[in-house]
Structures are given as structure tokens and as C-alpha cells.
């Protein structure tokens, strides 16, 4: 009996370990100390929790590296640049560089800096004055990130600060721990934030069938792994004019009166029209298979050149060290969201950060296994069978004891 109980405990431990589906990867080379944004590719998100709370970053010594979910990846587009007058420039080697410029407007809350390409980031402070004698603080110790362009020799960076009416502004760059930057111009411009493009998710199979009696077209899409989808796009070849209602859904199962039944869980509805782009945002879902039904009524069916699916990029930000090696792991559904101090400062990061990528992704789980939702272990099938087996053994144990007692009584 003791051996049997030990075997059950071992089976329980093996079952728990089997649920740990680890995915690992490495970060590309870190060129400079400081905050970096790290894109979490869909190949990792497919095996992680939807909120990636099981994601961990490790340094070469096996210590966790804190991170927070980066609020977005946006680039700033500049137009109609108008230059401010720079009144003075002061440079103290290995200490600081100071630029005083005149504010031509009644009020001001941002400035655009034109900076020659620079590898790294630069810390700065900003002060304001009306007489260039008494100065008051506006920005204390902020950072400029990603001060380089891949296509031009200089880059525009927007610095934001509290709305003020100071006639003169002074920006001070900290050169005590880094080389000075080459500030070319200061001015104002029309700025526009441009979101980075969504990532297209490849499809393993697409099966299009006609439901003649229902006057509908059904598209059954299967991804290689469960994917988070945020957008869908239809490219229609013919007919030339069309206006069709469509809905997207997935198949789910539920128990009704102790029996399992399959039902359709609707995700989104939309109208596919010849006078529109037919690129739709959809309610975010995490599935391996999805269905789309299109109402044709009495019209000819739509002919598609492609149906495409997209995922909104997800980034995390971490403070990384130059020449350090980092690994990333995910896929352990037992892990909860980490509590890092760095998350309290994420709202202070407004600049684009230098980017590193997750490379050399390895899947350390059985092929064909899929990450399920974060279901408590006591609701999972393996736990139920362990309990049933344990209960059966306990019943057998007490039954055997009862039989022995009966035999002893009969012998007396």
C-alpha cells in the first residue's frame, strides 16, 4: 500500500511537470546600457498566456531581469519644421552641454530637436526663465532614446514639458557618463504619431465551401498554433460590386445535462463591400481555428485572392546591460504576473526605445501540444483521474481491512 501511494504521488508530480510547456529564446546583442524595447513574436505568444504574465527575462547568472509591457511602438513624423533662435551654447567637457533658446510663442509645451545620429541615449534637464538670470525647473532628468536614423544622418526628437510662457528655455545635457551629442537645431513642427504595422500571421490551411441551401459561403481557417488575432483583411477578385454581411466565430464545447455539445461563439461581425478597404479590426481572440460565414443571398459567391490575419505587435521594456547575454522563457501556466518596481515608471517613458529581438526560439514541449487557458489544476482532467484513482485505492484498502476483520470474527 505504501508503494502504491508513493507511485500516485510520483504520478501527480509528473502530471504537474507535464503541464509546464517551456518556450525559450535569446535576446540579440545589447549595444548600449539602458532601457530597450523587446518585441514578443507571435511564435512565443502562441504558447504563452494571453497577458504574457508567464514571460521571464534572465541574465547570464540566472537572475530575473525586471520588465514592463511597453505601451506601444510609434514613430514620430515631422513636417513644417520652424527653427527657434539659439541664443547661447556652453560646453563643459565630460560634464554637460547647455543650450539656451528663445521661445517665440505666448505658450509652449514641446520642442523638436534635430540631432546628428548618436548611438545610445542622452539624459537631459529643462529650465525656463523670463530674464535669463533666474531659472525655474520644467523637466528633471529625462532621457532621449533611439537618437539615430537608418536612412538619414540626423533624427528629429520631440521633448514634451509642462505648458509654460517662459521667454527663454535652457536645455542641459548630461555628459558626465557619455559622449556629447551634436544638437543641430531646435524648433517646432507639426508632429504625427505613426503606429508600426501589424504583424501578418501565416495560415496553415484555408478551406472555402458553399452552403447552397443557406445561401452562404463558409471559410474555415486553421493556424499552425493558437494565435492572437486583432485584424482580418479580405482581398476580393470578383464580382466588381458587392455588399455582403459576414460574421466570424469559433467552435466551443460545453456540457449540457452531462453531455458535451458544440456551439458557435461569435467573435465579430462586419460588412464586406466593394467601396471599402475590407480591412477590419476584430475582437481580440486566441484560437487555432476560426470560421467566417458570408451571406450571399441571391448573389454570386465572392472570389478571394486571399484572406489575411494580423496581430498587433506587443513589446516589453527592460533595463539591459551592454554585452550581457539574456534569455527569455515563457509557457508555464502556473506562473503569475511578476511584480517589478520598474512597472511604476512606465508612464514616464514617452520616447521610442532602442529595440532588441528574441532569436533562437526553442520549444521544449511535446509536438502537437497546445497551451490551454489558465484553468485551475483542480478543474483539469488529469487531477480528476488522480483523485478517482486515489479514492479507488482507499476504498480497496478499507474494504480489504473490513474483510480481514470479518474473517477473524468468523474464525472465533
PDB file of C-alpha atoms in Angstrom, residues 195-404:
ATOM      1  CA  UNK A 195       1.833  53.215 -35.379  1.00  0.00           C
ATOM      2  CA  UNK A 196       4.069  50.403 -36.534  1.00  0.00           C
ATOM      3  CA  UNK A 197       2.385  47.980 -38.933  1.00  0.00           C
ATOM      4  CA  UNK A 198       0.637  44.922 -37.585  1.00  0.00           C
ATOM      5  CA  UNK A 199       2.316  41.551 -37.966  1.00  0.00           C
ATOM      6  CA  UNK A 200       0.741  39.217 -40.513  1.00  0.00           C
ATOM      7  CA  UNK A 201       0.052  35.728 -39.174  1.00  0.00           C
ATOM      8  CA  UNK A 202       0.520  32.887 -41.616  1.00  0.00           C
ATOM      9  CA  UNK A 203      -2.301  30.432 -42.143  1.00  0.00           C
ATOM     10  CA  UNK A 204      -1.750  26.678 -42.325  1.00  0.00           C
ATOM     11  CA  UNK A 205      -4.932  25.817 -44.275  1.00  0.00           C
ATOM     12  CA  UNK A 206      -7.903  27.736 -45.677  1.00  0.00           C
ATOM     13  CA  UNK A 207     -10.968  25.791 -46.799  1.00  0.00           C
ATOM     14  CA  UNK A 208     -13.779  27.659 -48.594  1.00  0.00           C
ATOM     15  CA  UNK A 209     -17.106  25.854 -49.006  1.00  0.00           C
ATOM     16  CA  UNK A 210     -20.511  26.863 -50.302  1.00  0.00           C
ATOM     17  CA  UNK A 211     -23.606  26.323 -48.151  1.00  0.00           C
ATOM     18  CA  UNK A 212     -26.033  26.323 -51.077  1.00  0.00           C
ATOM     19  CA  UNK A 213     -29.235  25.774 -49.135  1.00  0.00           C
ATOM     20  CA  UNK A 214     -28.352  28.588 -46.721  1.00  0.00           C
ATOM     21  CA  UNK A 215     -27.043  30.884 -49.478  1.00  0.00           C
ATOM     22  CA  UNK A 216     -23.777  31.356 -47.596  1.00  0.00           C
ATOM     23  CA  UNK A 217     -20.041  30.935 -48.047  1.00  0.00           C
ATOM     24  CA  UNK A 218     -18.067  29.423 -45.169  1.00  0.00           C
ATOM     25  CA  UNK A 219     -14.335  29.947 -44.754  1.00  0.00           C
ATOM     26  CA  UNK A 220     -12.580  27.590 -42.341  1.00  0.00           C
ATOM     27  CA  UNK A 221      -9.126  28.805 -41.317  1.00  0.00           C
ATOM     28  CA  UNK A 222      -6.574  26.743 -39.391  1.00  0.00           C
ATOM     29  CA  UNK A 223      -3.377  28.241 -37.965  1.00  0.00           C
ATOM     30  CA  UNK A 224      -0.311  26.170 -37.179  1.00  0.00           C
ATOM     31  CA  UNK A 225      -0.620  27.094 -33.496  1.00  0.00           C
ATOM     32  CA  UNK A 226      -3.176  29.071 -31.486  1.00  0.00           C
ATOM     33  CA  UNK A 227      -2.744  32.735 -32.413  1.00  0.00           C
ATOM     34  CA  UNK A 228      -3.875  36.077 -31.034  1.00  0.00           C
ATOM     35  CA  UNK A 229      -5.694  37.822 -33.890  1.00  0.00           C
ATOM     36  CA  UNK A 230      -6.647  41.512 -33.903  1.00  0.00           C
ATOM     37  CA  UNK A 231      -7.414  42.239 -37.571  1.00  0.00           C
ATOM     38  CA  UNK A 232      -8.623  40.477 -40.698  1.00  0.00           C
ATOM     39  CA  UNK A 233      -8.395  41.563 -44.339  1.00  0.00           C
ATOM     40  CA  UNK A 234     -10.299  40.300 -47.414  1.00  0.00           C
ATOM     41  CA  UNK A 235      -8.945  40.653 -50.938  1.00  0.00           C
ATOM     42  CA  UNK A 236     -11.828  40.081 -53.366  1.00  0.00           C
ATOM     43  CA  UNK A 237     -11.298  39.428 -57.086  1.00  0.00           C
ATOM     44  CA  UNK A 238     -14.916  39.356 -58.245  1.00  0.00           C
ATOM     45  CA  UNK A 239     -17.663  40.400 -58.676  1.00  0.00           C
ATOM     46  CA  UNK A 240     -16.936  44.098 -59.118  1.00  0.00           C
ATOM     47  CA  UNK A 241     -19.826  45.303 -56.973  1.00  0.00           C
ATOM     48  CA  UNK A 242     -20.770  43.629 -53.721  1.00  0.00           C
ATOM     49  CA  UNK A 243     -22.090  44.352 -50.243  1.00  0.00           C
ATOM     50  CA  UNK A 244     -22.177  41.287 -48.014  1.00  0.00           C
ATOM     51  CA  UNK A 245     -22.758  40.746 -44.303  1.00  0.00           C
ATOM     52  CA  UNK A 246     -20.226  38.483 -42.629  1.00  0.00           C
ATOM     53  CA  UNK A 247     -19.575  37.090 -39.206  1.00  0.00           C
ATOM     54  CA  UNK A 248     -16.570  35.447 -37.574  1.00  0.00           C
ATOM     55  CA  UNK A 249     -16.917  32.729 -34.955  1.00  0.00           C
ATOM     56  CA  UNK A 250     -15.156  29.804 -33.364  1.00  0.00           C
ATOM     57  CA  UNK A 251     -16.463  26.437 -32.214  1.00  0.00           C
ATOM     58  CA  UNK A 252     -16.573  25.695 -28.493  1.00  0.00           C
ATOM     59  CA  UNK A 253     -17.813  22.786 -26.413  1.00  0.00           C
ATOM     60  CA  UNK A 254     -19.849  22.808 -23.220  1.00  0.00           C
ATOM     61  CA  UNK A 255     -21.610  20.277 -21.025  1.00  0.00           C
ATOM     62  CA  UNK A 256     -25.404  20.195 -21.085  1.00  0.00           C
ATOM     63  CA  UNK A 257     -27.123  17.569 -18.918  1.00  0.00           C
ATOM     64  CA  UNK A 258     -23.878  15.615 -18.556  1.00  0.00           C
ATOM     65  CA  UNK A 259     -23.324  15.581 -22.330  1.00  0.00           C
ATOM     66  CA  UNK A 260     -20.923  17.636 -24.402  1.00  0.00           C
ATOM     67  CA  UNK A 261     -22.302  19.800 -27.180  1.00  0.00           C
ATOM     68  CA  UNK A 262     -20.628  22.044 -29.725  1.00  0.00           C
ATOM     69  CA  UNK A 263     -21.770  25.624 -30.168  1.00  0.00           C
ATOM     70  CA  UNK A 264     -20.690  28.703 -32.131  1.00  0.00           C
ATOM     71  CA  UNK A 265     -19.085  31.532 -30.146  1.00  0.00           C
ATOM     72  CA  UNK A 266     -19.322  34.738 -32.173  1.00  0.00           C
ATOM     73  CA  UNK A 267     -16.233  36.960 -32.385  1.00  0.00           C
ATOM     74  CA  UNK A 268     -17.143  39.835 -34.730  1.00  0.00           C
ATOM     75  CA  UNK A 269     -19.485  40.941 -37.498  1.00  0.00           C
ATOM     76  CA  UNK A 270     -18.692  43.203 -40.436  1.00  0.00           C
ATOM     77  CA  UNK A 271     -19.741  44.135 -43.980  1.00  0.00           C
ATOM     78  CA  UNK A 272     -17.539  43.278 -46.962  1.00  0.00           C
ATOM     79  CA  UNK A 273     -18.069  45.989 -49.564  1.00  0.00           C
ATOM     80  CA  UNK A 274     -16.593  46.847 -52.945  1.00  0.00           C
ATOM     81  CA  UNK A 275     -16.304  50.535 -51.985  1.00  0.00           C
ATOM     82  CA  UNK A 276     -14.254  49.869 -48.821  1.00  0.00           C
ATOM     83  CA  UNK A 277     -10.785  48.568 -47.931  1.00  0.00           C
ATOM     84  CA  UNK A 278     -12.218  45.447 -46.262  1.00  0.00           C
ATOM     85  CA  UNK A 279      -9.587  45.546 -43.530  1.00  0.00           C
ATOM     86  CA  UNK A 280     -11.344  45.102 -40.206  1.00  0.00           C
ATOM     87  CA  UNK A 281     -10.350  45.228 -36.550  1.00  0.00           C
ATOM     88  CA  UNK A 282     -11.921  42.310 -34.688  1.00  0.00           C
ATOM     89  CA  UNK A 283     -12.437  41.477 -31.049  1.00  0.00           C
ATOM     90  CA  UNK A 284      -9.127  40.007 -29.979  1.00  0.00           C
ATOM     91  CA  UNK A 285      -9.226  36.203 -29.832  1.00  0.00           C
ATOM     92  CA  UNK A 286      -6.777  33.393 -29.184  1.00  0.00           C
ATOM     93  CA  UNK A 287      -7.623  30.333 -31.271  1.00  0.00           C
ATOM     94  CA  UNK A 288      -6.139  27.751 -33.620  1.00  0.00           C
ATOM     95  CA  UNK A 289      -9.247  27.532 -35.822  1.00  0.00           C
ATOM     96  CA  UNK A 290     -11.749  30.163 -36.869  1.00  0.00           C
ATOM     97  CA  UNK A 291     -14.769  30.282 -39.176  1.00  0.00           C
ATOM     98  CA  UNK A 292     -16.142  33.111 -41.324  1.00  0.00           C
ATOM     99  CA  UNK A 293     -19.612  32.966 -42.835  1.00  0.00           C
ATOM    100  CA  UNK A 294     -20.643  35.343 -45.619  1.00  0.00           C
ATOM    101  CA  UNK A 295     -24.285  35.912 -46.561  1.00  0.00           C
ATOM    102  CA  UNK A 296     -24.641  35.794 -50.348  1.00  0.00           C
ATOM    103  CA  UNK A 297     -28.446  35.936 -50.556  1.00  0.00           C
ATOM    104  CA  UNK A 298     -29.199  35.563 -54.310  1.00  0.00           C
ATOM    105  CA  UNK A 299     -25.858  36.977 -55.475  1.00  0.00           C
ATOM    106  CA  UNK A 300     -22.928  35.075 -56.969  1.00  0.00           C
ATOM    107  CA  UNK A 301     -20.311  33.988 -54.448  1.00  0.00           C
ATOM    108  CA  UNK A 302     -17.272  36.149 -53.749  1.00  0.00           C
ATOM    109  CA  UNK A 303     -13.956  35.022 -55.182  1.00  0.00           C
ATOM    110  CA  UNK A 304     -10.995  35.775 -52.902  1.00  0.00           C
ATOM    111  CA  UNK A 305      -7.358  36.144 -53.814  1.00  0.00           C
ATOM    112  CA  UNK A 306      -6.531  35.946 -50.108  1.00  0.00           C
ATOM    113  CA  UNK A 307      -7.887  36.262 -46.584  1.00  0.00           C
ATOM    114  CA  UNK A 308      -5.229  37.657 -44.247  1.00  0.00           C
ATOM    115  CA  UNK A 309      -4.955  37.831 -40.479  1.00  0.00           C
ATOM    116  CA  UNK A 310      -2.913  40.263 -38.399  1.00  0.00           C
ATOM    117  CA  UNK A 311      -1.685  40.625 -34.844  1.00  0.00           C
ATOM    118  CA  UNK A 312      -0.980  43.916 -33.070  1.00  0.00           C
ATOM    119  CA  UNK A 313       2.710  43.914 -32.048  1.00  0.00           C
ATOM    120  CA  UNK A 314       3.410  43.503 -28.345  1.00  0.00           C
ATOM    121  CA  UNK A 315       6.547  44.881 -26.704  1.00  0.00           C
ATOM    122  CA  UNK A 316       8.065  44.761 -23.264  1.00  0.00           C
ATOM    123  CA  UNK A 317      10.727  47.156 -21.956  1.00  0.00           C
ATOM    124  CA  UNK A 318      13.662  46.149 -19.761  1.00  0.00           C
ATOM    125  CA  UNK A 319      16.810  47.803 -18.448  1.00  0.00           C
ATOM    126  CA  UNK A 320      19.601  45.872 -20.180  1.00  0.00           C
ATOM    127  CA  UNK A 321      23.381  45.982 -19.929  1.00  0.00           C
ATOM    128  CA  UNK A 322      25.795  46.186 -22.816  1.00  0.00           C
ATOM    129  CA  UNK A 323      27.465  42.879 -23.780  1.00  0.00           C
ATOM    130  CA  UNK A 324      25.367  40.941 -21.243  1.00  0.00           C
ATOM    131  CA  UNK A 325      23.563  37.864 -22.554  1.00  0.00           C
ATOM    132  CA  UNK A 326      19.878  37.389 -21.807  1.00  0.00           C
ATOM    133  CA  UNK A 327      17.422  34.567 -22.299  1.00  0.00           C
ATOM    134  CA  UNK A 328      13.627  34.661 -22.339  1.00  0.00           C
ATOM    135  CA  UNK A 329      11.283  31.914 -21.159  1.00  0.00           C
ATOM    136  CA  UNK A 330       7.519  31.512 -21.289  1.00  0.00           C
ATOM    137  CA  UNK A 331       4.780  28.911 -21.459  1.00  0.00           C
ATOM    138  CA  UNK A 332       4.464  27.921 -17.783  1.00  0.00           C
ATOM    139  CA  UNK A 333       0.766  28.362 -16.965  1.00  0.00           C
ATOM    140  CA  UNK A 334       1.408  28.087 -13.221  1.00  0.00           C
ATOM    141  CA  UNK A 335       3.335  31.371 -13.135  1.00  0.00           C
ATOM    142  CA  UNK A 336       1.561  34.545 -12.067  1.00  0.00           C
ATOM    143  CA  UNK A 337       2.216  38.091 -13.215  1.00  0.00           C
ATOM    144  CA  UNK A 338       5.543  39.300 -11.781  1.00  0.00           C
ATOM    145  CA  UNK A 339       5.641  42.353  -9.526  1.00  0.00           C
ATOM    146  CA  UNK A 340       8.562  44.538 -10.628  1.00  0.00           C
ATOM    147  CA  UNK A 341       9.423  48.051  -9.399  1.00  0.00           C
ATOM    148  CA  UNK A 342      10.147  49.151 -12.957  1.00  0.00           C
ATOM    149  CA  UNK A 343       6.435  48.980 -13.820  1.00  0.00           C
ATOM    150  CA  UNK A 344       5.784  52.050 -11.643  1.00  0.00           C
ATOM    151  CA  UNK A 345       7.878  54.183 -14.017  1.00  0.00           C
ATOM    152  CA  UNK A 346       6.445  53.073 -17.358  1.00  0.00           C
ATOM    153  CA  UNK A 347       4.301  56.203 -17.699  1.00  0.00           C
ATOM    154  CA  UNK A 348       7.455  58.339 -17.613  1.00  0.00           C
ATOM    155  CA  UNK A 349       8.771  56.708 -20.805  1.00  0.00           C
ATOM    156  CA  UNK A 350       7.472  58.633 -23.812  1.00  0.00           C
ATOM    157  CA  UNK A 351      10.349  58.227 -26.253  1.00  0.00           C
ATOM    158  CA  UNK A 352      10.911  55.349 -28.652  1.00  0.00           C
ATOM    159  CA  UNK A 353      13.412  52.931 -27.156  1.00  0.00           C
ATOM    160  CA  UNK A 354      16.204  51.059 -28.916  1.00  0.00           C
ATOM    161  CA  UNK A 355      14.934  47.647 -29.973  1.00  0.00           C
ATOM    162  CA  UNK A 356      16.303  44.149 -29.487  1.00  0.00           C
ATOM    163  CA  UNK A 357      14.761  40.941 -30.756  1.00  0.00           C
ATOM    164  CA  UNK A 358      14.102  37.485 -29.376  1.00  0.00           C
ATOM    165  CA  UNK A 359      16.038  34.985 -31.504  1.00  0.00           C
ATOM    166  CA  UNK A 360      16.817  31.244 -31.434  1.00  0.00           C
ATOM    167  CA  UNK A 361      13.397  30.267 -30.092  1.00  0.00           C
ATOM    168  CA  UNK A 362      13.238  26.684 -28.796  1.00  0.00           C
ATOM    169  CA  UNK A 363      10.063  24.768 -27.990  1.00  0.00           C
ATOM    170  CA  UNK A 364      10.621  22.427 -25.084  1.00  0.00           C
ATOM    171  CA  UNK A 365       7.277  20.664 -25.121  1.00  0.00           C
ATOM    172  CA  UNK A 366       5.755  17.698 -26.896  1.00  0.00           C
ATOM    173  CA  UNK A 367       4.790  18.314 -30.504  1.00  0.00           C
ATOM    174  CA  UNK A 368       1.123  18.900 -31.037  1.00  0.00           C
ATOM    175  CA  UNK A 369       0.519  20.090 -27.513  1.00  0.00           C
ATOM    176  CA  UNK A 370      -1.352  23.326 -27.158  1.00  0.00           C
ATOM    177  CA  UNK A 371      -1.383  25.838 -24.351  1.00  0.00           C
ATOM    178  CA  UNK A 372      -4.782  25.937 -22.720  1.00  0.00           C
ATOM    179  CA  UNK A 373      -6.374  28.736 -20.823  1.00  0.00           C
ATOM    180  CA  UNK A 374      -5.184  29.294 -17.274  1.00  0.00           C
ATOM    181  CA  UNK A 375      -7.522  26.666 -15.739  1.00  0.00           C
ATOM    182  CA  UNK A 376      -7.051  25.878 -12.026  1.00  0.00           C
ATOM    183  CA  UNK A 377      -5.407  22.481 -11.602  1.00  0.00           C
ATOM    184  CA  UNK A 378      -8.365  21.095  -9.635  1.00  0.00           C
ATOM    185  CA  UNK A 379     -10.579  21.666 -12.704  1.00  0.00           C
ATOM    186  CA  UNK A 380      -8.292  19.820 -15.108  1.00  0.00           C
ATOM    187  CA  UNK A 381      -8.892  16.242 -16.265  1.00  0.00           C
ATOM    188  CA  UNK A 382      -5.574  14.828 -15.034  1.00  0.00           C
ATOM    189  CA  UNK A 383      -6.381  15.952 -11.471  1.00  0.00           C
ATOM    190  CA  UNK A 384      -9.804  14.321 -11.640  1.00  0.00           C
ATOM    191  CA  UNK A 385      -8.306  10.978 -12.706  1.00  0.00           C
ATOM    192  CA  UNK A 386      -5.662  11.168  -9.975  1.00  0.00           C
ATOM    193  CA  UNK A 387      -8.425  11.759  -7.394  1.00  0.00           C
ATOM    194  CA  UNK A 388     -10.505   8.882  -8.794  1.00  0.00           C
ATOM    195  CA  UNK A 389      -7.516   6.532  -8.682  1.00  0.00           C
ATOM    196  CA  UNK A 390      -6.614   7.592  -5.159  1.00  0.00           C
ATOM    197  CA  UNK A 391     -10.224   7.174  -3.984  1.00  0.00           C
ATOM    198  CA  UNK A 392     -10.403   3.692  -5.563  1.00  0.00           C
ATOM    199  CA  UNK A 393      -7.251   2.617  -3.758  1.00  0.00           C
ATOM    200  CA  UNK A 394      -8.530   3.960  -0.431  1.00  0.00           C
ATOM    201  CA  UNK A 395     -11.818   2.098  -0.873  1.00  0.00           C
ATOM    202  CA  UNK A 396      -9.897  -1.084  -1.713  1.00  0.00           C
ATOM    203  CA  UNK A 397      -7.685  -0.577   1.333  1.00  0.00           C
ATOM    204  CA  UNK A 398     -10.585  -0.173   3.776  1.00  0.00           C
ATOM    205  CA  UNK A 399     -12.528  -2.970   2.085  1.00  0.00           C
ATOM    206  CA  UNK A 400      -9.607  -5.368   2.499  1.00  0.00           C
ATOM    207  CA  UNK A 401      -9.347  -4.364   6.176  1.00  0.00           C
ATOM    208  CA  UNK A 402     -13.056  -4.992   6.653  1.00  0.00           C
ATOM    209  CA  UNK A 403     -12.775  -8.448   5.059  1.00  0.00           C
ATOM    210  CA  UNK A 404      -9.898  -9.326   7.393  1.00  0.00           C
TER     211      UNK A 404
END
